[in-house]
Amino acid sequence: MPAAGPTSGGPTPGGAPADGAAADAAGREGAVREGAPGGGLIAQLRRPPGGRDARIMLFAQLLDRTGTGVWAASMVLFFTFVIGLDAGRLGLMLGAGAVAGIVGSPIAGHLAERFAVRPLLIACHLLRLAALLALLVVTRFEALLLIVALTFLGDRAAKTLEMLFATRVAGERRATYQALSRSAANAGYAIGAGLAAAGLAVGTRDAYELLILANVLSFLLAAALTWRTAEPQVLRTAEPPAGHTAGPPAAAPPGPSGEAAAGPAHAAAAAAPAGPAAVAANPWRDRGYLRFVLLDIPLCLDDAILSVGLPLWLVHHTDAPHALVPAFLFLNTVLVVVLQLPVSAKVERPRQAARSVAWYGLFLLGACALVALTPAHGPWTASATLLAAAVLVTAAELVRSVSSWELAVSLAPSEGKASYLGVAGISSATQKAAGPLLLTAAVMPTGPAGWLALGVVVTGLSLLQRRTSLARLATLTGHSTGS
């Protein structure tokens, strides 16, 4: 969604009055500089929404996820073969980490309401850095439990702060920024997994420790790059009164570095009180927003299906070769890097995001139906069917990654947005903790019927999320749900 120029008669950055034509020209020029729609992935990465600071942050995310990919691919083997943990204690440790990740997101949102985002994000990088360094010298299970919990907490908090950073620097073009962020992150994960494969092939303690140090280095570089950015400004617009059809909020023209200049008109909009349709600034008392977060949990199940459901189903219920398992992740990574930007271009507005949620359910239903068919076929047919299911799961992920984030921002009121986004982060973290358990304890034991039931339930919930999100958007903006 291109940003609008300043209103007619408003001041220019130099202080001279600008008419509507000049304002439109300034808006168009700023859009070109800051990742205007069009162009390929590389072109967009060179001129992302948010300018220089966004470009630096995207590079920091690439390095961060590269290190995270190294650790994710080697963590279980490190704790098993180097530390010597049995399956029970390893499961307890990862479960504790998942719970810590759930609370990390709202904690980050709460702190971001009181402190600057940039130093908080740097602190998250340094927290994870220190925790990983401790793994090189700590062997007691109790201490390892705390270290892993801190790592998960810092990881989830960092993702929330990155999202908040993006909403401020990218403004209305946050969907494009999110697509670039997803592409950079997936590229980082792929690079990290490749580096981990080299270390795991060696298999010595020294090799595992080098992998840990590689992740430590990634956090250090990410912190240093974050330090080079400017603190993003909070851009608020007044909520229109109920029944009022509001146009897109006016944005100040970008400055030389791609940042928005805060003119008097913008300051007035930021200071304007919320209209009658605005909701309470406390997300924990906002039932409508909590309903969105609750429904968003099962609409993140594509992650668990891809990483847990498809591999385990292939191994235990089909004749497909086990070597096919890495192809799921490879196919997913390539498709996300290539297609995330085009998909985001079609889901830039809040109502587009709300309507696209239904596609998530349909894609996942198709994937579950394909998985349910695989036990009845031989190895080659089962392999092709599972690969097709992985493609549909990835399609669901492409839709979810844009729509979920856009709705998390759009359904929150202007005041207290950081706290709201922190609460929204609970959905993904909860799915990471509960999703694998749901698949292994409830879906797969019931066979093909379990997969079909999962697809039908998720589709129904996606339709409910679509309806309730459109209704809340209508309440916040005064538009009818059919607009």
Coordinates of C-alpha atoms in Angstrom, one line a residue, residues 99-461:
V99 CA 7.0 -22.2 27.6
A100 CA 9.6 -19.5 28.1
G101 CA 9.1 -18.6 24.4
I102 CA 5.4 -18.1 25.0
V103 CA 6.0 -15.5 27.8
G104 CA 8.9 -13.8 25.9
S105 CA 6.6 -12.1 23.4
P106 CA 4.2 -10.3 25.8
I107 CA 7.2 -9.4 28.0
A108 CA 8.9 -7.7 25.0
G109 CA 5.7 -5.9 24.0
H110 CA 5.2 -4.6 27.6
L111 CA 8.8 -3.4 27.8
A112 CA 8.6 -1.7 24.4
E113 CA 5.8 0.5 25.7
R114 CA 8.2 1.9 28.2
F115 CA 11.7 1.7 26.6
A116 CA 13.2 2.2 23.2
V117 CA 12.9 -0.8 20.8
R118 CA 16.5 -0.7 19.5
P119 CA 18.3 -1.2 22.9
L120 CA 15.8 -3.8 23.9
L121 CA 16.5 -5.8 20.7
I122 CA 20.2 -5.4 21.2
A123 CA 19.7 -6.8 24.8
C124 CA 17.9 -9.8 23.3
H125 CA 20.8 -10.6 21.0
L126 CA 23.3 -10.3 23.9
L127 CA 21.1 -12.4 26.2
R128 CA 21.1 -15.3 23.7
L129 CA 24.8 -14.7 23.1
A130 CA 25.6 -15.1 26.8
A131 CA 23.3 -18.1 27.1
L132 CA 25.0 -20.0 24.3
L133 CA 28.5 -19.2 25.6
A134 CA 27.4 -20.7 28.9
L135 CA 26.7 -24.0 27.2
L136 CA 30.4 -24.4 26.5
V137 CA 31.1 -24.7 30.3
V138 CA 27.8 -25.8 31.9
T139 CA 26.9 -29.5 32.2
R140 CA 24.4 -29.6 35.2
F141 CA 20.9 -30.3 33.9
E142 CA 19.2 -27.7 36.2
A143 CA 21.5 -25.0 34.8
L144 CA 21.0 -26.2 31.2
L145 CA 17.3 -26.0 31.8
L146 CA 17.6 -22.3 32.7
I147 CA 20.0 -21.6 29.8
V148 CA 17.7 -23.1 27.2
A149 CA 14.7 -21.3 28.6
L150 CA 16.6 -17.9 28.4
T151 CA 17.6 -18.7 24.8
F152 CA 14.0 -19.4 23.8
L153 CA 12.7 -16.4 25.7
G154 CA 15.3 -14.1 24.0
D155 CA 14.5 -15.6 20.6
R156 CA 10.8 -15.0 20.9
A157 CA 11.2 -11.5 22.4
A158 CA 13.6 -10.6 19.6
K159 CA 11.1 -11.6 16.9
T160 CA 8.4 -9.5 18.5
L161 CA 10.7 -6.5 18.7
E162 CA 11.7 -6.9 15.1
M163 CA 8.0 -6.9 14.2
L164 CA 7.4 -3.8 16.1
F165 CA 10.5 -2.2 14.5
A166 CA 9.0 -3.1 11.1
T167 CA 5.6 -1.6 11.8
R168 CA 7.3 1.7 12.7
V169 CA 9.8 2.0 9.9
A170 CA 7.8 0.5 7.1
G171 CA 4.4 2.1 8.0
E172 CA 1.6 1.1 5.6
R173 CA 4.1 -0.9 3.5
R174 CA 4.7 -3.4 6.3
A175 CA 3.4 -6.3 4.3
T176 CA 6.2 -5.8 1.8
Y177 CA 8.8 -5.5 4.6
Q178 CA 7.4 -8.7 6.1
A179 CA 7.8 -10.5 2.8
L180 CA 11.5 -9.3 2.6
S181 CA 12.0 -10.3 6.2
R182 CA 10.6 -13.8 5.6
S183 CA 12.8 -14.2 2.5
A184 CA 15.9 -13.1 4.4
A185 CA 15.1 -15.3 7.3
N186 CA 14.6 -18.4 5.2
A187 CA 17.7 -17.8 3.3
G188 CA 19.5 -17.5 6.6
Y189 CA 18.0 -20.8 8.0
A190 CA 19.1 -22.6 4.8
I191 CA 22.7 -21.2 5.0
G192 CA 22.8 -22.2 8.7
A193 CA 21.6 -25.7 8.1
G194 CA 24.3 -26.1 5.4
L195 CA 27.0 -25.0 7.8
A196 CA 25.6 -27.3 10.5
A197 CA 25.7 -30.2 8.1
A198 CA 29.5 -29.7 7.7
G199 CA 30.0 -29.6 11.5
L200 CA 27.8 -32.6 12.1
A201 CA 29.7 -34.6 9.5
V202 CA 32.8 -34.2 11.7
G203 CA 30.8 -35.1 14.8
T204 CA 33.5 -34.2 17.5
R205 CA 33.0 -32.1 20.5
D206 CA 35.2 -29.4 19.1
A207 CA 33.0 -29.4 15.9
Y208 CA 29.9 -28.9 18.0
E209 CA 31.5 -26.1 20.0
L210 CA 32.5 -24.4 16.7
L211 CA 28.9 -24.5 15.6
I212 CA 27.8 -22.9 18.9
L213 CA 30.5 -20.2 18.4
A214 CA 29.1 -19.5 14.9
N215 CA 25.7 -18.8 16.4
V216 CA 27.3 -16.6 19.1
L217 CA 29.1 -14.6 16.3
S218 CA 25.8 -14.2 14.4
F219 CA 24.1 -12.6 17.5
L220 CA 27.1 -10.3 18.1
L221 CA 27.0 -9.1 14.5
A222 CA 23.2 -8.7 14.6
A223 CA 23.6 -6.6 17.8
A224 CA 26.2 -4.4 16.2
L225 CA 24.1 -3.9 13.1
T226 CA 21.0 -3.0 15.2
W227 CA 23.2 -0.4 17.0
R228 CA 23.8 1.3 13.7
T229 CA 20.0 1.9 13.1
A230 CA 18.1 4.8 14.4
E231 CA 15.3 4.3 16.9
P232 CA 12.1 4.0 14.9
Q233 CA 9.5 6.6 15.5
V234 CA 6.0 5.7 16.7
L235 CA 3.6 6.6 13.9
R236 CA 0.0 6.9 15.2
T237 CA -3.1 8.0 13.5
A238 CA -6.4 8.8 15.1
E239 CA -9.1 6.2 14.9
P240 CA -12.0 7.6 12.8
P241 CA -15.4 7.9 14.5
A242 CA -17.9 5.1 13.9
G243 CA -19.7 5.4 10.7
H244 CA -17.0 7.5 9.1
T245 CA -15.3 6.3 6.0
A246 CA -11.7 7.1 6.4
G247 CA -9.1 7.2 3.7
P248 CA -5.5 6.1 4.1
P249 CA -3.7 7.9 6.9
A250 CA -1.4 10.7 5.7
A251 CA 2.3 10.1 6.1
A252 CA 5.0 12.6 6.3
P253 CA 7.5 12.7 3.4
P254 CA 10.6 10.7 4.0
G255 CA 13.8 12.3 5.0
P256 CA 17.2 11.8 3.3
S257 CA 17.8 8.5 5.0
G258 CA 14.4 7.1 4.1
E259 CA 12.8 8.0 7.5
A260 CA 9.6 9.9 7.9
A261 CA 9.8 13.5 8.8
A262 CA 7.5 14.5 11.6
G263 CA 5.7 17.6 10.5
P264 CA 3.0 19.5 12.4
A265 CA 0.2 17.7 10.6
H266 CA 1.7 14.4 11.5
A267 CA 2.2 15.4 15.1
A268 CA -1.4 16.5 15.3
A269 CA -2.5 13.1 14.0
A270 CA -0.2 11.3 16.5
A271 CA -1.6 13.3 19.4
A272 CA -5.2 13.0 18.4
P273 CA -7.4 11.0 20.8
A274 CA -8.9 7.8 19.6
G275 CA -12.5 7.9 18.4
P276 CA -15.5 6.2 19.9
A277 CA -14.7 3.0 18.1
A278 CA -11.3 2.6 19.7
V279 CA -10.9 -0.2 22.1
A280 CA -9.2 -0.4 25.5
A281 CA -5.4 -0.1 25.4
N282 CA -4.9 -3.2 27.6
P283 CA -4.8 -6.2 25.3
W284 CA -5.5 -8.6 28.2
R285 CA -8.9 -7.0 28.7
D286 CA -9.7 -6.7 25.0
R287 CA -11.8 -9.8 24.3
G288 CA -12.0 -9.2 20.6
Y289 CA -8.2 -9.1 20.2
L290 CA -7.7 -12.1 22.5
R291 CA -10.2 -14.0 20.3
F292 CA -8.0 -13.2 17.3
V293 CA -4.9 -14.4 19.1
L294 CA -6.6 -17.6 20.3
L295 CA -7.9 -18.4 16.8
D296 CA -4.5 -17.6 15.3
I297 CA -2.9 -20.5 17.3
P298 CA -4.3 -23.3 15.1
L299 CA -3.7 -21.1 12.1
C300 CA 0.0 -21.5 12.6
L301 CA -0.1 -25.3 12.5
D302 CA 1.7 -25.4 9.1
D303 CA 5.0 -25.1 11.0
A304 CA 4.4 -28.3 13.1
I305 CA 3.0 -30.2 10.1
L306 CA 6.0 -29.5 7.9
S307 CA 8.7 -30.1 10.6
V308 CA 7.0 -32.9 12.6
G309 CA 3.8 -34.3 10.9
L310 CA 5.1 -35.0 7.4
P311 CA 8.4 -36.6 8.5
L312 CA 6.9 -38.8 11.1
W313 CA 4.0 -39.9 8.9
L314 CA 6.4 -40.7 6.1
V315 CA 8.6 -42.9 8.4
H316 CA 5.8 -44.7 10.2
H317 CA 2.9 -44.9 7.8
T318 CA 4.2 -45.0 4.2
D319 CA 6.8 -46.8 2.0
A320 CA 8.3 -43.5 0.8
P321 CA 12.2 -43.4 1.2
H322 CA 13.4 -41.7 4.4
A323 CA 15.8 -39.6 2.3
L324 CA 12.8 -37.6 1.2
V325 CA 12.4 -35.9 4.6
P326 CA 15.1 -33.2 4.0
A327 CA 13.3 -32.4 0.7
F328 CA 10.3 -31.1 2.6
L329 CA 12.4 -28.3 4.3
F330 CA 14.4 -27.6 1.1
L331 CA 11.2 -27.2 -1.0
N332 CA 9.6 -25.0 1.7
T333 CA 12.7 -22.8 1.9
V334 CA 13.0 -22.3 -1.8
L335 CA 9.3 -21.5 -2.3
V336 CA 9.2 -19.0 0.6
V337 CA 12.2 -17.2 -0.7
V338 CA 10.9 -17.0 -4.2
L339 CA 7.1 -16.5 -3.6
Q340 CA 6.8 -14.5 -0.4
L341 CA 7.1 -11.1 -2.0
P342 CA 4.6 -11.8 -4.8
V343 CA 2.1 -13.2 -2.3
S344 CA 2.5 -10.2 0.0
A345 CA 1.8 -7.8 -2.9
K346 CA -1.7 -9.2 -3.0
V347 CA -2.3 -9.0 0.8
E348 CA -1.3 -5.4 1.7
R349 CA -4.5 -4.0 3.2
P350 CA -6.2 -5.2 6.4
R351 CA -9.4 -6.4 4.7
Q352 CA -7.3 -8.3 2.1
A353 CA -5.5 -10.0 5.0
A354 CA -8.8 -10.9 6.7
R355 CA -10.2 -12.4 3.6
S356 CA -7.1 -14.3 2.7
V357 CA -7.3 -16.2 6.1
A358 CA -9.8 -18.5 4.5
W359 CA -7.2 -19.6 1.9
Y360 CA -5.0 -20.8 4.7
G361 CA -7.7 -23.2 5.8
L362 CA -8.3 -24.5 2.3
F363 CA -4.6 -25.0 1.6
L364 CA -4.2 -26.9 4.8
L365 CA -7.3 -29.0 4.2
G366 CA -5.9 -30.0 0.8
A367 CA -2.6 -30.9 2.4
C368 CA -4.2 -33.0 5.1
A369 CA -6.3 -34.8 2.5
L370 CA -3.2 -35.7 0.5
V371 CA -1.4 -37.0 3.6
A372 CA -4.5 -39.1 4.4
L373 CA -4.2 -40.8 1.0
T374 CA -0.5 -41.8 1.2
P375 CA -0.7 -45.2 3.1
A376 CA -2.8 -46.7 0.3
H377 CA 0.0 -46.2 -2.3
G378 CA 3.5 -47.4 -3.0
P379 CA 6.7 -45.6 -2.4
W380 CA 6.8 -43.5 -5.6
T381 CA 3.2 -42.4 -5.5
A382 CA 3.4 -41.7 -1.7
S383 CA 6.6 -39.6 -2.3
A384 CA 4.9 -37.5 -4.9
T385 CA 1.8 -37.1 -2.8
L386 CA 3.8 -36.0 0.3
L387 CA 5.8 -33.5 -1.8
A388 CA 2.5 -32.1 -3.1
A389 CA 1.2 -31.9 0.5
A390 CA 4.4 -30.0 1.4
V391 CA 3.8 -27.5 -1.4
L392 CA 0.2 -26.9 -0.1
V393 CA 1.5 -26.5 3.5
T394 CA 4.0 -24.0 2.2
A395 CA 1.2 -22.1 0.4
A396 CA -0.6 -22.0 3.7
E397 CA 2.5 -20.6 5.3
L398 CA 2.9 -17.9 2.7
V399 CA -0.6 -16.7 3.3
R400 CA -0.4 -17.0 7.1
S401 CA 3.0 -15.1 7.4
V402 CA 1.4 -12.0 5.8
S403 CA -2.2 -12.1 6.9
S404 CA -1.5 -13.0 10.5
W405 CA 1.1 -10.2 10.9
E406 CA -1.0 -7.6 9.1
L407 CA -4.1 -8.4 11.2
A408 CA -2.1 -8.4 14.4
V409 CA -1.2 -4.8 13.6
S410 CA -4.4 -3.6 12.1
L411 CA -6.7 -5.1 14.8
A412 CA -4.8 -3.3 17.5
P413 CA -5.7 0.3 18.5
S414 CA -3.1 3.0 18.0
E415 CA -2.4 3.4 21.6
G416 CA -0.6 0.4 23.3
K417 CA 0.3 -1.2 20.0
A418 CA 3.5 -2.6 21.3
S419 CA 1.7 -4.5 24.1
Y420 CA -0.8 -5.8 21.6
L421 CA 1.8 -7.1 19.3
G422 CA 3.5 -8.7 22.2
V423 CA 0.3 -10.6 23.0
A424 CA -0.2 -11.5 19.3
G425 CA 3.2 -13.2 19.4
I426 CA 1.8 -15.8 21.8
S427 CA 0.0 -17.6 19.0
S428 CA 3.1 -18.7 17.2
A429 CA 5.0 -19.5 20.4
T430 CA 2.1 -21.6 21.7
Q431 CA 1.8 -23.5 18.4
K432 CA 5.5 -24.4 18.6
A433 CA 4.9 -25.9 22.1
A434 CA 1.5 -27.5 21.5
G435 CA 1.5 -28.3 17.8
P436 CA 3.9 -31.2 17.8
L437 CA 2.1 -32.8 20.7
L438 CA -1.3 -32.4 19.0
L439 CA 0.0 -34.1 15.9
T440 CA 1.8 -37.0 17.7
A441 CA -0.8 -37.6 20.4
A442 CA -4.1 -36.9 18.6
V443 CA -3.8 -36.8 14.8
M444 CA -1.4 -39.5 13.8
P445 CA -2.7 -42.2 16.1
T446 CA -6.1 -41.9 14.5
G447 CA -4.7 -42.4 11.0
P448 CA -6.1 -40.8 7.8
A449 CA -9.3 -39.9 9.6
G450 CA -7.3 -37.8 12.1
W451 CA -5.6 -35.8 9.2
L452 CA -9.0 -35.2 7.6
A453 CA -10.5 -34.0 10.9
L454 CA -7.6 -31.7 11.4
G455 CA -8.0 -30.1 8.0
V456 CA -11.8 -29.7 8.4
V457 CA -11.4 -28.1 11.9
V458 CA -8.6 -25.7 10.8
T459 CA -10.7 -24.7 7.7
G460 CA -13.7 -24.0 10.0
L461 CA -11.6 -21.9 12.3

